[in-house]
Amino acid sequence: MRGIQPLIFTLLTVGSALPINAQIDRITGKNFATRSEVLATHGMVCTIVPAATEVGVEILKRGGNAVDAAIAANATLGLMEPVSNGIGGDLFAIVYSAKENKLYGINGSGRSPLGLSYDAMKSELAKLHSETIPPRGMLPISVPGCVDAWAELHKKFGKLKLIDDLAPAIRYAEEGFPVTDLIAYYWSFGPRLYKGLPGAFVETYTLPMETARPRADESPNRREGAPSPTAERRTPGKGDIFKNPDLARTLQLIGEKGRDAFYKGEIADKIDEFMRANGGFLRKTDIENHTSTWVEPVSVNYRGYDIFELPPNGQGIATLQILNILEGFDLRTMGRNSPETLHAMIEAKKIAWVDRAKFYADPDFAKIPLAGLLSKQYAAERRKLIDPNHAAKTVEAGNPQDGAGALPRRSGISARGRAGSSSLIDDGDTIYMCTADDEGNMVSLIQSNYRGMGSGIVVPGLGFMFQDRGELFSMDPQHANVYAPGKRPFHTIIPGFVMKDSKPWEAFGVMGGDMQPQGHVQVLTNQIDFGLNVQEAGDASRWQHEGDNEPTGEKMNASGGYVEVESGIPSEVVRELRKKGHDVRFDVGGYGGYQAIKVEMHDGRRVYVGASESRKDGMAAGY
């Protein structure tokens, strides 16, 4: 026994020095990293679903470029992760053209129905005893912009035929694929959320408890083994094989006949017929009139790196406003995840957010003081609002016209296209992905149905759900983002891109509603200020500030909003933040999804360095 006692003491002593929830011990890199970076020289694809990543890589190997791979992977994601995206939603992208050494931006967001006036919307809301546009049903539906954005990207940059890009998704839709655990979890909420809505949600997105032969009172034309319309149904679980033959037919039609099949042909006709029959407001005229808009990405320089985002109606410039403010702080010396650093970041976010709530809207309907919002002079004035010892409980919007300074940095391309409580926005579901090819072209792409699977409206026979992006309009007639027919709502989805010394440095993004600009700031400062590699930058613990001013009309709550943090942020840091007046809470799963491709040079050769989201099912792959 005397020999055993020292051994027990030694084990207890060693054990007490280890964290209770010890991770694996990595040989290289930071201990919190979940995986190594992925390296390749010819091409790279990073998405949230491994099968979609593999589709993109195969397209590259078959001679497609980064745009072909992005379209193919996005189409596959729309099938495999319908809880976040699909062709019923919108798309934004930044494309780096290696031949031109130039960035192009595309705004593929849709507009509200022309036949639904502001007064008519108010009347419809009154029937629901609501003052805000609901997340489900017909009222939040705007024209889906994804397919047209694919077509524009393909026309300008694609190498393969569009049908070749869509072929893998069509095959998976016909043959089926196993649903992953995380996607099955989110999918399970669908029947409760969309119960009672018109359309084909149940037929399209659920499985029968068991297959059955046609009953005597059912059509003899129904295939044997196909689900009975009267059978009890469920959403797919992990490993269940899911097929979507309706979506396969829709994608086949788009691949063979192009975007006009969706916006002018039989798909538009089916949508129009269904909407008229079921009290909807979208019409074929709305769909026919839809166009994407080529826009100039705008940037600010942050410590020698040119950070590019797309201008409103999206929220990308919030990232740039926050970085402009943070540039006045020595974050490296202050330390990653220190109370001082997190306090400065949270307060800078609040300052950018109140401008975001006031000014960000469809530029065809509102004058946006873009140059002022992004000027260094304006940031210097706004930085003075940060009290290093106290969390702000209220923040007022600035007057950026008075401090406009120089125009924001632009990519050099010409704009083309059309002239002229907890926030709703916290809950957005989206996919972000990026691609790169052997020629040096890169794509940063984000696509979404907005809240969960979208509005709940599925036109029978088409295989996709309509987005509910119109929920993000304000109903305040004095607001820049007020609802109007033919208008784009405020948008949350933002692709990012970084250039350094006039060369591509990184395509990156973090999906997830309000989290997106906050996530962009965190993954960038993790790399630029704190020296983390591209995978560590995404694996590092995140925070998110909520309960803030919003473009939909919500105001910051009395406690100055609240901060949610992941468990990797030390308890002593949380304690110090609370001393400064922050309402700090812990949360799981609300911190977005990150992918990135960085460009490095080794021995005179370009090497792509890929990273993916460990909180989800992300995978980076290259060759």
Coordinates of C-alpha atoms in Angstrom, one line a residue:
M1 CA 0.0 0.0 0.0
R2 CA 2.9 2.4 0.8
G3 CA 4.1 2.0 -2.8
I4 CA 0.7 2.8 -4.2
Q5 CA 0.1 6.0 -2.3
P6 CA 2.9 8.0 -4.0
L7 CA 1.6 6.8 -7.4
I8 CA -1.9 8.0 -6.5
F9 CA -0.5 11.3 -5.4
T10 CA 1.5 11.7 -8.6
L11 CA -1.6 10.9 -10.8
L12 CA -3.8 13.3 -8.9
T13 CA -1.1 16.0 -9.1
V14 CA -0.7 15.5 -12.9
G15 CA -4.4 15.3 -13.4
S16 CA -5.1 18.5 -11.6
A17 CA -2.8 20.3 -14.0
L18 CA -4.8 19.2 -17.0
P19 CA -7.9 21.0 -18.3
I20 CA -11.1 19.1 -17.4
N21 CA -12.2 18.9 -21.0
A22 CA -8.7 18.2 -22.5
Q23 CA -8.5 18.2 -26.2
I24 CA -6.1 16.1 -28.3
D25 CA -2.5 17.3 -28.1
R26 CA -1.4 18.6 -31.4
I27 CA 2.3 18.3 -32.4
T28 CA 2.3 21.5 -34.5
G29 CA 0.1 24.6 -34.3
K30 CA -2.2 25.8 -31.6
N31 CA -3.7 23.3 -29.2
F32 CA -7.2 24.6 -30.0
A33 CA -6.9 23.9 -33.7
T34 CA -9.2 21.0 -34.9
R35 CA -7.2 20.2 -38.0
S36 CA -4.3 21.3 -40.2
E37 CA -4.6 23.6 -43.1
V38 CA -5.1 21.9 -46.5
L39 CA -2.5 22.6 -49.1
A40 CA -2.7 22.3 -52.9
T41 CA -1.1 23.9 -56.0
H42 CA -3.6 23.4 -58.8
G43 CA -7.0 24.1 -57.2
M44 CA -9.0 24.3 -54.0
V45 CA -12.6 24.1 -52.9
C46 CA -13.9 24.8 -49.4
T47 CA -17.6 24.2 -48.5
I48 CA -19.6 23.1 -45.5
V49 CA -20.6 19.7 -47.0
P50 CA -17.8 17.2 -47.9
A51 CA -19.7 15.8 -50.9
A52 CA -20.1 19.3 -52.3
T53 CA -16.4 20.1 -51.9
E54 CA -15.6 16.9 -53.8
V55 CA -18.0 18.0 -56.6
G56 CA -16.2 21.3 -56.9
V57 CA -12.8 19.6 -57.0
E58 CA -14.0 17.1 -59.7
I59 CA -15.2 20.1 -61.9
L60 CA -11.7 21.6 -61.6
K61 CA -10.1 18.4 -62.6
R62 CA -12.4 18.1 -65.6
G63 CA -11.2 21.5 -66.9
G64 CA -13.6 23.8 -65.2
N65 CA -12.4 27.0 -63.5
A66 CA -13.1 28.5 -60.1
V67 CA -16.5 29.8 -61.3
D68 CA -17.6 26.5 -62.7
A69 CA -16.6 24.8 -59.5
A70 CA -18.5 27.4 -57.4
I71 CA -21.7 26.9 -59.4
A72 CA -21.4 23.1 -59.2
A73 CA -20.7 23.1 -55.5
N74 CA -23.4 25.7 -54.8
A75 CA -26.0 23.7 -56.7
T76 CA -25.0 20.6 -54.7
L77 CA -25.3 22.4 -51.4
G78 CA -28.8 23.6 -52.3
L79 CA -29.8 20.0 -52.6
M80 CA -27.8 18.6 -49.7
E81 CA -28.3 21.5 -47.2
P82 CA -31.7 22.8 -48.0
V83 CA -31.9 24.1 -44.4
S84 CA -29.6 26.9 -45.4
N85 CA -29.7 27.6 -49.1
G86 CA -31.1 26.7 -52.5
I87 CA -32.3 28.2 -55.8
G88 CA -35.2 29.8 -54.1
G89 CA -32.7 32.2 -52.4
D90 CA -30.2 35.0 -53.3
L91 CA -26.5 35.0 -54.0
F92 CA -23.6 37.4 -53.7
A93 CA -20.0 36.8 -54.9
I94 CA -16.6 38.4 -55.3
V95 CA -14.6 37.0 -58.2
Y96 CA -10.9 37.5 -58.7
S97 CA -9.9 37.4 -62.3
A98 CA -6.2 36.4 -62.5
K99 CA -5.9 37.4 -66.2
E100 CA -7.0 41.0 -65.3
N101 CA -5.7 41.1 -61.7
K102 CA -9.1 42.5 -60.9
L103 CA -12.0 41.9 -58.5
Y104 CA -15.6 41.7 -59.7
G105 CA -18.7 41.8 -57.5
I106 CA -22.1 40.5 -58.2
N107 CA -25.3 41.3 -56.2
G108 CA -27.7 38.5 -57.0
S109 CA -30.5 39.6 -54.6
G110 CA -34.1 39.7 -55.6
R111 CA -36.8 42.4 -55.3
S112 CA -40.2 42.5 -53.7
P113 CA -43.4 42.0 -55.7
L114 CA -44.4 45.0 -57.8
G115 CA -48.0 44.4 -57.2
L116 CA -47.7 44.5 -53.4
S117 CA -47.7 48.2 -52.4
Y118 CA -46.7 49.5 -49.0
D119 CA -50.3 50.1 -48.0
A120 CA -51.3 46.7 -49.2
M121 CA -48.5 45.2 -47.1
K122 CA -49.7 47.2 -44.1
S123 CA -53.2 45.9 -44.7
E124 CA -52.0 42.3 -44.9
L125 CA -50.0 42.7 -41.7
A126 CA -53.1 44.1 -39.9
K127 CA -54.9 40.9 -40.7
L128 CA -52.1 39.1 -38.9
H129 CA -52.2 41.6 -36.0
S130 CA -48.5 42.3 -36.7
E131 CA -46.5 45.4 -37.4
T132 CA -43.6 43.5 -38.9
I133 CA -43.3 41.2 -41.9
P134 CA -43.5 37.6 -40.8
P135 CA -40.8 35.0 -41.4
R136 CA -43.1 32.5 -43.1
G137 CA -45.9 32.4 -45.7
M138 CA -46.3 34.6 -48.8
L139 CA -45.5 38.1 -47.4
P140 CA -41.7 37.7 -47.0
I141 CA -41.1 36.2 -50.5
S142 CA -39.0 38.2 -52.9
V143 CA -37.8 37.1 -56.4
P144 CA -35.1 34.4 -56.1
G145 CA -31.8 35.8 -57.5
C146 CA -29.6 32.7 -57.3
V147 CA -30.1 31.2 -60.8
D148 CA -29.7 34.6 -62.6
A149 CA -26.5 35.2 -60.6
W150 CA -25.2 31.7 -61.7
A151 CA -26.0 32.6 -65.3
E152 CA -24.2 36.0 -65.1
L153 CA -21.1 34.4 -63.5
H154 CA -21.1 31.6 -66.0
K155 CA -21.6 33.9 -69.0
K156 CA -18.7 36.1 -67.9
F157 CA -16.2 33.6 -66.5
G158 CA -17.4 30.0 -67.0
K159 CA -15.5 27.5 -69.2
L160 CA -17.7 24.4 -69.1
K161 CA -21.3 24.3 -70.2
L162 CA -23.8 25.2 -67.6
I163 CA -25.4 21.8 -67.8
D164 CA -22.0 20.3 -67.0
D165 CA -21.7 22.4 -63.9
L166 CA -25.2 21.3 -62.7
A167 CA -24.8 17.6 -63.7
P168 CA -23.4 16.4 -60.3
A169 CA -26.2 18.0 -58.3
I170 CA -28.8 16.6 -60.8
R171 CA -27.3 13.1 -60.4
Y172 CA -27.3 13.3 -56.6
A173 CA -30.9 14.6 -56.6
E174 CA -32.0 11.6 -58.7
E175 CA -29.9 8.9 -57.0
G176 CA -30.0 10.2 -53.5
F177 CA -27.4 11.0 -50.9
P178 CA -27.0 10.3 -47.1
V179 CA -28.0 13.2 -44.9
T180 CA -25.4 14.3 -42.4
D181 CA -26.0 14.5 -38.6
L182 CA -25.9 18.3 -38.3
I183 CA -28.1 19.0 -41.3
A184 CA -30.6 16.3 -40.1
Y185 CA -30.8 18.2 -36.8
Y186 CA -31.7 21.5 -38.4
W187 CA -34.0 19.8 -40.9
S188 CA -36.1 18.3 -38.1
F189 CA -37.5 21.7 -37.2
G190 CA -39.2 22.0 -40.6
P191 CA -42.6 20.3 -40.1
R192 CA -43.4 22.3 -37.0
L193 CA -42.3 25.6 -38.6
Y194 CA -44.1 25.1 -41.9
K195 CA -47.2 23.3 -40.8
G196 CA -50.4 24.4 -42.5
L197 CA -48.7 26.4 -45.3
P198 CA -49.8 25.9 -48.9
G199 CA -47.6 24.0 -51.2
A200 CA -45.4 20.9 -51.3
F201 CA -43.1 21.2 -48.3
V202 CA -44.2 17.8 -46.9
E203 CA -44.0 16.0 -50.2
T204 CA -40.7 17.5 -51.1
Y205 CA -38.7 17.6 -47.9
T206 CA -40.0 14.6 -45.8
L207 CA -39.8 10.9 -46.0
P208 CA -42.5 8.3 -45.4
M209 CA -42.4 6.3 -42.2
E210 CA -42.7 3.4 -44.6
T211 CA -43.4 2.9 -48.2
A212 CA -46.7 1.4 -49.3
R213 CA -48.5 0.0 -52.3
P214 CA -51.2 2.2 -53.8
R215 CA -54.5 1.9 -51.9
A216 CA -57.7 1.2 -53.8
D217 CA -58.7 4.8 -53.5
E218 CA -55.3 6.2 -54.7
S219 CA -54.2 6.7 -58.3
P220 CA -53.0 3.5 -59.9
N221 CA -50.4 5.6 -61.7
R222 CA -48.5 6.1 -58.4
R223 CA -45.3 4.2 -58.5
E224 CA -45.2 1.1 -56.3
G225 CA -42.9 1.8 -53.3
A226 CA -43.4 5.6 -53.6
P227 CA -44.6 7.3 -50.4
S228 CA -48.3 7.3 -49.9
P229 CA -49.8 10.8 -49.8
T230 CA -51.7 9.8 -46.6
A231 CA -48.7 8.1 -44.9
E232 CA -47.2 9.5 -41.8
R233 CA -44.0 11.3 -42.7
R234 CA -40.7 12.4 -41.0
T235 CA -37.7 14.5 -41.9
P236 CA -34.5 12.5 -42.8
G237 CA -32.2 11.5 -40.0
K238 CA -28.4 10.9 -40.1
G239 CA -27.6 8.5 -42.9
D240 CA -31.0 8.4 -44.5
I241 CA -30.9 8.6 -48.3
F242 CA -32.7 11.6 -49.6
K243 CA -33.8 12.2 -53.1
N244 CA -35.3 15.3 -54.8
P245 CA -36.4 14.3 -58.3
D246 CA -38.4 17.6 -58.7
L247 CA -35.2 19.6 -58.1
A248 CA -33.4 17.3 -60.5
R249 CA -35.9 18.2 -63.2
T250 CA -35.7 21.9 -62.4
L251 CA -31.9 21.9 -62.6
Q252 CA -31.9 19.9 -65.8
L253 CA -34.3 22.5 -67.4
I254 CA -32.0 25.3 -66.2
G255 CA -28.9 23.6 -67.5
E256 CA -30.4 22.9 -70.9
K257 CA -32.4 26.1 -71.5
G258 CA -30.5 28.6 -69.3
R259 CA -31.7 31.1 -66.8
D260 CA -34.7 32.0 -69.0
A261 CA -36.3 28.6 -68.2
F262 CA -36.5 29.9 -64.6
Y263 CA -37.3 33.6 -65.2
K264 CA -39.4 33.5 -68.4
G265 CA -40.3 29.9 -69.1
E266 CA -42.3 27.1 -67.6
I267 CA -40.8 27.5 -64.1
A268 CA -41.9 31.1 -63.9
D269 CA -45.3 30.0 -65.3
K270 CA -45.7 27.4 -62.5
I271 CA -44.7 29.9 -59.9
D272 CA -47.2 32.5 -61.2
E273 CA -50.1 29.9 -61.3
F274 CA -49.4 28.7 -57.8
M275 CA -49.1 32.2 -56.3
R276 CA -52.4 33.3 -57.8
A277 CA -54.2 30.2 -56.6
N278 CA -52.9 30.4 -53.1
G279 CA -53.0 34.1 -52.2
G280 CA -49.4 34.8 -53.0
F281 CA -48.1 38.1 -54.4
L282 CA -45.2 37.2 -56.7
R283 CA -46.1 37.2 -60.4
K284 CA -44.4 36.2 -63.6
T285 CA -43.8 39.9 -64.4
D286 CA -41.7 40.2 -61.2
I287 CA -39.6 37.2 -62.2
E288 CA -39.2 38.3 -65.8
N289 CA -38.0 41.7 -64.7
H290 CA -35.3 40.4 -62.4
T291 CA -31.7 41.2 -63.0
S292 CA -28.5 40.7 -61.0
T293 CA -26.2 43.7 -60.6
W294 CA -22.5 43.8 -61.2
V295 CA -21.1 46.1 -58.5
E296 CA -17.7 47.4 -57.5
P297 CA -16.3 45.8 -54.3
V298 CA -15.2 48.5 -51.9
S299 CA -12.4 48.3 -49.4
V300 CA -10.4 49.9 -46.6
N301 CA -6.8 49.2 -45.8
Y302 CA -6.2 47.6 -42.5
R303 CA -2.6 47.5 -41.4
G304 CA -1.4 47.0 -45.0
Y305 CA -4.1 44.6 -46.2
D306 CA -6.9 45.7 -48.5
I307 CA -10.1 44.2 -47.1
F308 CA -12.9 44.0 -49.8
E309 CA -16.6 43.7 -49.2
L310 CA -19.7 44.4 -51.4
P311 CA -21.6 47.7 -50.9
P312 CA -25.3 47.8 -49.6
N313 CA -28.0 46.5 -49.7
G314 CA -25.8 44.1 -47.9
Q315 CA -24.0 44.6 -44.6
G316 CA -20.4 44.0 -45.7
I317 CA -19.3 47.5 -45.1
A318 CA -20.0 47.0 -41.4
T319 CA -16.8 44.8 -41.4
L320 CA -14.9 47.7 -42.9
Q321 CA -16.3 50.3 -40.4
I322 CA -15.3 48.1 -37.5
L323 CA -11.8 47.5 -38.8
N324 CA -11.3 51.2 -39.4
I325 CA -12.2 51.8 -35.7
L326 CA -10.0 49.0 -34.5
E327 CA -7.0 50.2 -36.5
G328 CA -6.5 52.8 -33.8
F329 CA -5.9 50.1 -31.1
D330 CA -2.7 48.1 -30.7
L331 CA -4.5 44.8 -30.6
R332 CA -1.3 42.7 -30.9
T333 CA 0.0 44.2 -27.7
M334 CA -3.4 44.1 -26.0
G335 CA -3.5 40.3 -26.7
R336 CA -6.0 37.9 -28.3
N337 CA -9.1 37.3 -26.2
S338 CA -7.9 39.8 -23.5
P339 CA -10.6 41.8 -21.8
E340 CA -9.2 45.0 -23.4
T341 CA -9.3 43.6 -26.9
L342 CA -12.7 42.1 -26.7
H343 CA -14.1 45.2 -25.1
A344 CA -12.7 47.4 -28.0
M345 CA -14.1 45.0 -30.6
I346 CA -17.6 44.8 -29.0
E347 CA -17.8 48.6 -28.6
A348 CA -16.6 49.2 -32.2
K349 CA -19.3 46.7 -33.4
K350 CA -21.9 48.8 -31.5
I351 CA -20.8 52.0 -33.2
A352 CA -20.8 50.4 -36.7
W353 CA -24.2 48.7 -36.0
V354 CA -26.1 51.9 -35.3
D355 CA -24.9 53.3 -38.7
R356 CA -25.8 50.0 -40.3
A357 CA -29.3 50.3 -38.8
K358 CA -29.8 53.8 -40.1
F359 CA -28.1 53.9 -43.5
Y360 CA -27.8 50.4 -45.1
A361 CA -30.5 49.8 -47.7
D362 CA -31.2 49.4 -51.4
P363 CA -29.1 52.1 -53.1
D364 CA -31.8 52.4 -55.9
F365 CA -34.1 53.7 -53.2
A366 CA -31.9 55.4 -50.7
K367 CA -28.8 57.7 -50.7
I368 CA -26.1 55.9 -48.8
P369 CA -23.1 58.0 -47.6
L370 CA -20.7 55.3 -48.5
A371 CA -17.5 57.4 -48.7
G372 CA -18.2 59.0 -45.4
L373 CA -19.0 55.7 -43.6
L374 CA -15.7 54.2 -44.8
S375 CA -13.4 57.2 -44.3
K376 CA -10.5 57.0 -41.8
Q377 CA -11.4 60.5 -40.6
Y378 CA -15.0 59.4 -39.7
A379 CA -13.6 56.3 -38.0
A380 CA -11.2 58.4 -35.9
E381 CA -14.2 60.6 -34.7
R382 CA -16.3 57.5 -33.9
R383 CA -13.4 55.8 -32.1
K384 CA -13.6 58.6 -29.5
L385 CA -17.0 57.2 -28.3
I386 CA -15.3 54.1 -26.9
D387 CA -14.8 54.3 -23.1
P388 CA -12.0 51.8 -22.2
N389 CA -13.7 51.1 -18.8
H390 CA -17.4 51.1 -19.5
A391 CA -19.7 49.3 -22.0
A392 CA -21.9 51.7 -23.9
K393 CA -25.7 51.4 -23.1
T394 CA -26.7 53.6 -26.0
V395 CA -25.1 54.7 -29.2
E396 CA -26.3 57.3 -31.7
A397 CA -25.8 57.1 -35.5
G398 CA -23.0 59.4 -36.8
N399 CA -23.0 62.1 -39.5
P400 CA -20.6 60.6 -42.0
Q401 CA -21.3 63.3 -44.6
D402 CA -19.3 65.7 -42.4
G403 CA -16.3 63.4 -42.2
A404 CA -16.3 61.9 -45.7
G405 CA -12.6 62.3 -46.4
A406 CA -11.3 60.3 -49.3
L407 CA -13.5 58.0 -51.3
P408 CA -13.3 54.3 -50.3
R409 CA -10.8 52.2 -52.2
R410 CA -12.4 50.3 -55.1
S411 CA -11.3 47.4 -57.2
G412 CA -11.1 49.3 -60.4
I413 CA -14.1 47.7 -62.2
S414 CA -17.0 49.6 -63.6
A415 CA -20.5 49.1 -62.1
R416 CA -23.1 47.7 -64.4
G417 CA -26.8 46.8 -63.9
R418 CA -29.9 48.6 -62.8
A419 CA -29.7 52.3 -62.0
G420 CA -30.7 54.3 -59.5
S421 CA -35.5 41.4 -28.4
S422 CA -33.0 39.2 -30.1
S423 CA -32.9 40.6 -33.6
L424 CA -34.8 38.9 -36.5
I425 CA -31.5 39.0 -38.3
D426 CA -29.6 36.8 -35.8
D427 CA -31.3 33.6 -37.1
G428 CA -30.3 33.7 -40.7
D429 CA -29.1 30.4 -42.2
T430 CA -26.7 30.5 -45.1
I431 CA -23.8 28.7 -46.8
Y432 CA -20.5 30.3 -47.5
M433 CA -18.0 28.7 -49.9
C434 CA -14.8 29.6 -51.8
T435 CA -12.9 28.1 -54.8
A436 CA -9.6 28.6 -56.6
D437 CA -8.2 27.2 -59.8
D438 CA -4.9 26.5 -61.6
E439 CA -5.0 29.8 -63.5
G440 CA -5.2 31.8 -60.2
N441 CA -8.9 32.7 -60.4
M442 CA -10.7 32.7 -57.1
V443 CA -14.4 32.9 -56.0
S444 CA -15.8 34.0 -52.7
L445 CA -19.5 33.1 -52.7
I446 CA -22.4 33.2 -50.3
Q447 CA -25.9 32.0 -50.8
S448 CA -29.0 31.8 -48.6
N449 CA -32.7 31.2 -48.2
Y450 CA -32.4 33.5 -45.1
R451 CA -34.2 32.1 -42.0
G452 CA -33.8 28.3 -41.9
M453 CA -35.2 26.7 -45.0
G454 CA -37.0 29.9 -46.0
S455 CA -40.6 31.0 -46.2
G456 CA -42.1 27.4 -46.1
I457 CA -43.6 27.9 -49.6
V458 CA -42.7 25.1 -52.1
V459 CA -44.4 25.1 -55.5
P460 CA -45.4 21.5 -56.3
G461 CA -43.1 19.9 -58.9
L462 CA -40.2 22.4 -58.6
G463 CA -38.3 20.9 -55.6
F464 CA -37.1 24.1 -53.9
M465 CA -38.4 26.5 -51.2
F466 CA -38.7 30.3 -51.6
Q467 CA -36.6 32.5 -49.4
D468 CA -38.1 34.8 -46.7
R469 CA -35.7 37.6 -47.2
G470 CA -38.5 40.2 -47.4
E471 CA -38.8 39.8 -43.6
L472 CA -35.8 42.1 -43.4
F473 CA -37.7 45.2 -44.6
S474 CA -38.6 47.9 -42.0
M475 CA -42.2 49.1 -42.0
D476 CA -41.2 52.5 -40.7
P477 CA -42.1 54.9 -43.5
Q478 CA -39.2 57.2 -42.6
H479 CA -36.6 54.4 -42.7
A480 CA -34.1 54.0 -45.6
N481 CA -34.9 50.2 -45.5
V482 CA -38.7 50.7 -45.6
Y483 CA -40.7 48.2 -47.6
A484 CA -41.6 49.2 -51.2
P485 CA -42.6 47.2 -54.2
G486 CA -39.7 46.3 -56.6
K487 CA -37.1 47.0 -53.8
R488 CA -34.3 44.9 -52.5
P489 CA -34.4 44.4 -48.7
F490 CA -31.5 44.9 -46.4
H491 CA -29.3 41.8 -46.8
T492 CA -27.1 40.0 -44.3
I493 CA -25.0 37.7 -46.6
I494 CA -21.6 38.9 -47.4
P495 CA -18.6 37.4 -49.2
G496 CA -15.1 38.7 -48.3
F497 CA -11.8 39.1 -50.1
V498 CA -8.3 40.4 -49.1
M499 CA -5.6 41.8 -51.4
K500 CA -2.1 42.6 -50.3
D501 CA 0.4 44.5 -52.4
S502 CA -2.2 44.4 -55.3
K503 CA -2.2 40.5 -55.2
P504 CA -4.8 38.1 -53.9
W505 CA -4.2 37.1 -50.3
E506 CA -7.4 35.4 -49.2
A507 CA -11.0 34.6 -50.2
F508 CA -13.0 34.2 -47.0
G509 CA -16.4 34.4 -45.3
V510 CA -18.3 33.6 -42.2
M511 CA -22.0 32.8 -42.7
G512 CA -24.7 33.4 -40.0
G513 CA -27.0 36.5 -39.9
D514 CA -25.7 39.2 -37.7
M515 CA -22.6 37.2 -37.0
Q516 CA -21.2 37.7 -40.4
P517 CA -19.4 41.1 -40.1
Q518 CA -18.4 40.2 -36.5
G519 CA -17.0 36.9 -37.7
H520 CA -15.2 38.6 -40.6
V521 CA -13.5 40.9 -38.1
Q522 CA -12.5 38.1 -35.8
V523 CA -11.0 35.8 -38.4
L524 CA -9.1 38.7 -40.0
T525 CA -7.7 40.1 -36.8
N526 CA -6.8 36.5 -35.7
Q527 CA -4.5 36.4 -38.8
I528 CA -3.4 39.9 -39.2
D529 CA -3.0 41.0 -35.6
F530 CA -2.5 37.7 -33.7
G531 CA -0.5 35.6 -36.3
L532 CA -2.9 32.6 -36.4
N533 CA -2.9 30.5 -39.5
V534 CA -5.9 30.4 -41.7
Q535 CA -7.4 27.2 -40.0
E536 CA -6.6 28.4 -36.5
A537 CA -8.2 31.7 -37.3
G538 CA -11.5 29.9 -37.8
D539 CA -11.1 27.4 -34.9
A540 CA -10.3 30.1 -32.3
S541 CA -13.2 30.8 -29.9
R542 CA -15.7 33.4 -31.1
W543 CA -18.0 35.9 -29.6
Q544 CA -21.1 37.7 -30.9
H545 CA -22.9 40.8 -29.7
E546 CA -26.7 40.8 -30.0
G547 CA -29.7 42.9 -28.8
D548 CA -28.5 45.8 -30.9
N549 CA -30.0 48.4 -33.3
E550 CA -31.2 46.8 -36.6
P551 CA -32.3 47.9 -40.1
T552 CA -35.6 46.2 -39.3
G553 CA -36.4 48.7 -36.5
E554 CA -35.2 47.1 -33.3
K555 CA -33.3 49.3 -30.9
M556 CA -30.5 48.4 -28.6
N557 CA -31.9 47.1 -25.3
A558 CA -31.4 48.9 -22.0
S559 CA -28.4 46.9 -20.9
G560 CA -26.5 47.8 -24.1
G561 CA -27.2 44.4 -25.7
Y562 CA -25.5 41.2 -24.7
V563 CA -22.4 39.3 -25.6
E564 CA -22.5 35.6 -26.2
V565 CA -19.1 33.8 -26.0
E566 CA -17.8 30.3 -26.7
S567 CA -16.4 28.2 -23.8
G568 CA -12.9 28.7 -25.0
I569 CA -12.9 32.4 -23.9
P570 CA -11.5 32.2 -20.3
S571 CA -13.8 32.8 -17.3
E572 CA -11.5 35.5 -16.0
V573 CA -11.9 37.4 -19.2
V574 CA -15.7 37.1 -18.9
R575 CA -15.5 38.4 -15.4
E576 CA -13.5 41.4 -16.4
L577 CA -15.9 42.1 -19.3
R578 CA -18.8 42.0 -16.8
K579 CA -16.9 44.5 -14.6
K580 CA -17.0 46.9 -17.6
G581 CA -20.7 46.5 -17.8
H582 CA -21.1 43.9 -20.5
D583 CA -24.0 41.4 -20.2
V584 CA -22.0 38.2 -21.0
R585 CA -23.7 34.9 -21.7
F586 CA -22.6 31.5 -23.0
D587 CA -24.1 30.0 -26.1
V588 CA -23.5 27.0 -28.4
G589 CA -23.9 27.0 -32.2
G590 CA -24.6 30.7 -32.9
Y591 CA -21.2 31.7 -34.3
G592 CA -21.5 31.1 -38.0
G593 CA -19.7 28.9 -40.5
Y594 CA -16.2 29.8 -41.9
Q595 CA -14.3 28.8 -45.0
A596 CA -11.2 30.4 -46.5
I597 CA -8.6 30.0 -49.2
K598 CA -5.3 31.8 -48.7
V599 CA -2.6 32.3 -51.3
E600 CA 1.0 31.7 -50.4
M601 CA 4.2 31.6 -52.5
H602 CA 6.8 28.9 -51.9
D603 CA 9.8 28.5 -54.1
G604 CA 8.2 30.7 -56.7
R605 CA 5.1 28.6 -56.9
R606 CA 1.6 29.5 -55.8
V607 CA 0.2 27.3 -53.0
Y608 CA -3.4 27.4 -52.0
V609 CA -4.0 27.1 -48.2
G610 CA -7.6 26.0 -47.4
A611 CA -9.5 26.1 -44.1
S612 CA -13.0 24.9 -43.2
E613 CA -15.5 25.2 -40.4
S614 CA -15.0 22.7 -37.6
R615 CA -18.3 23.7 -35.9
K616 CA -20.1 22.3 -38.8
D617 CA -19.3 19.6 -41.4
G618 CA -16.9 21.8 -43.4
M619 CA -14.2 20.3 -45.7
A620 CA -11.4 21.9 -47.6
A621 CA -9.9 19.9 -50.5
G622 CA -7.5 20.5 -53.4
Y623 CA -5.2 18.8 -55.8

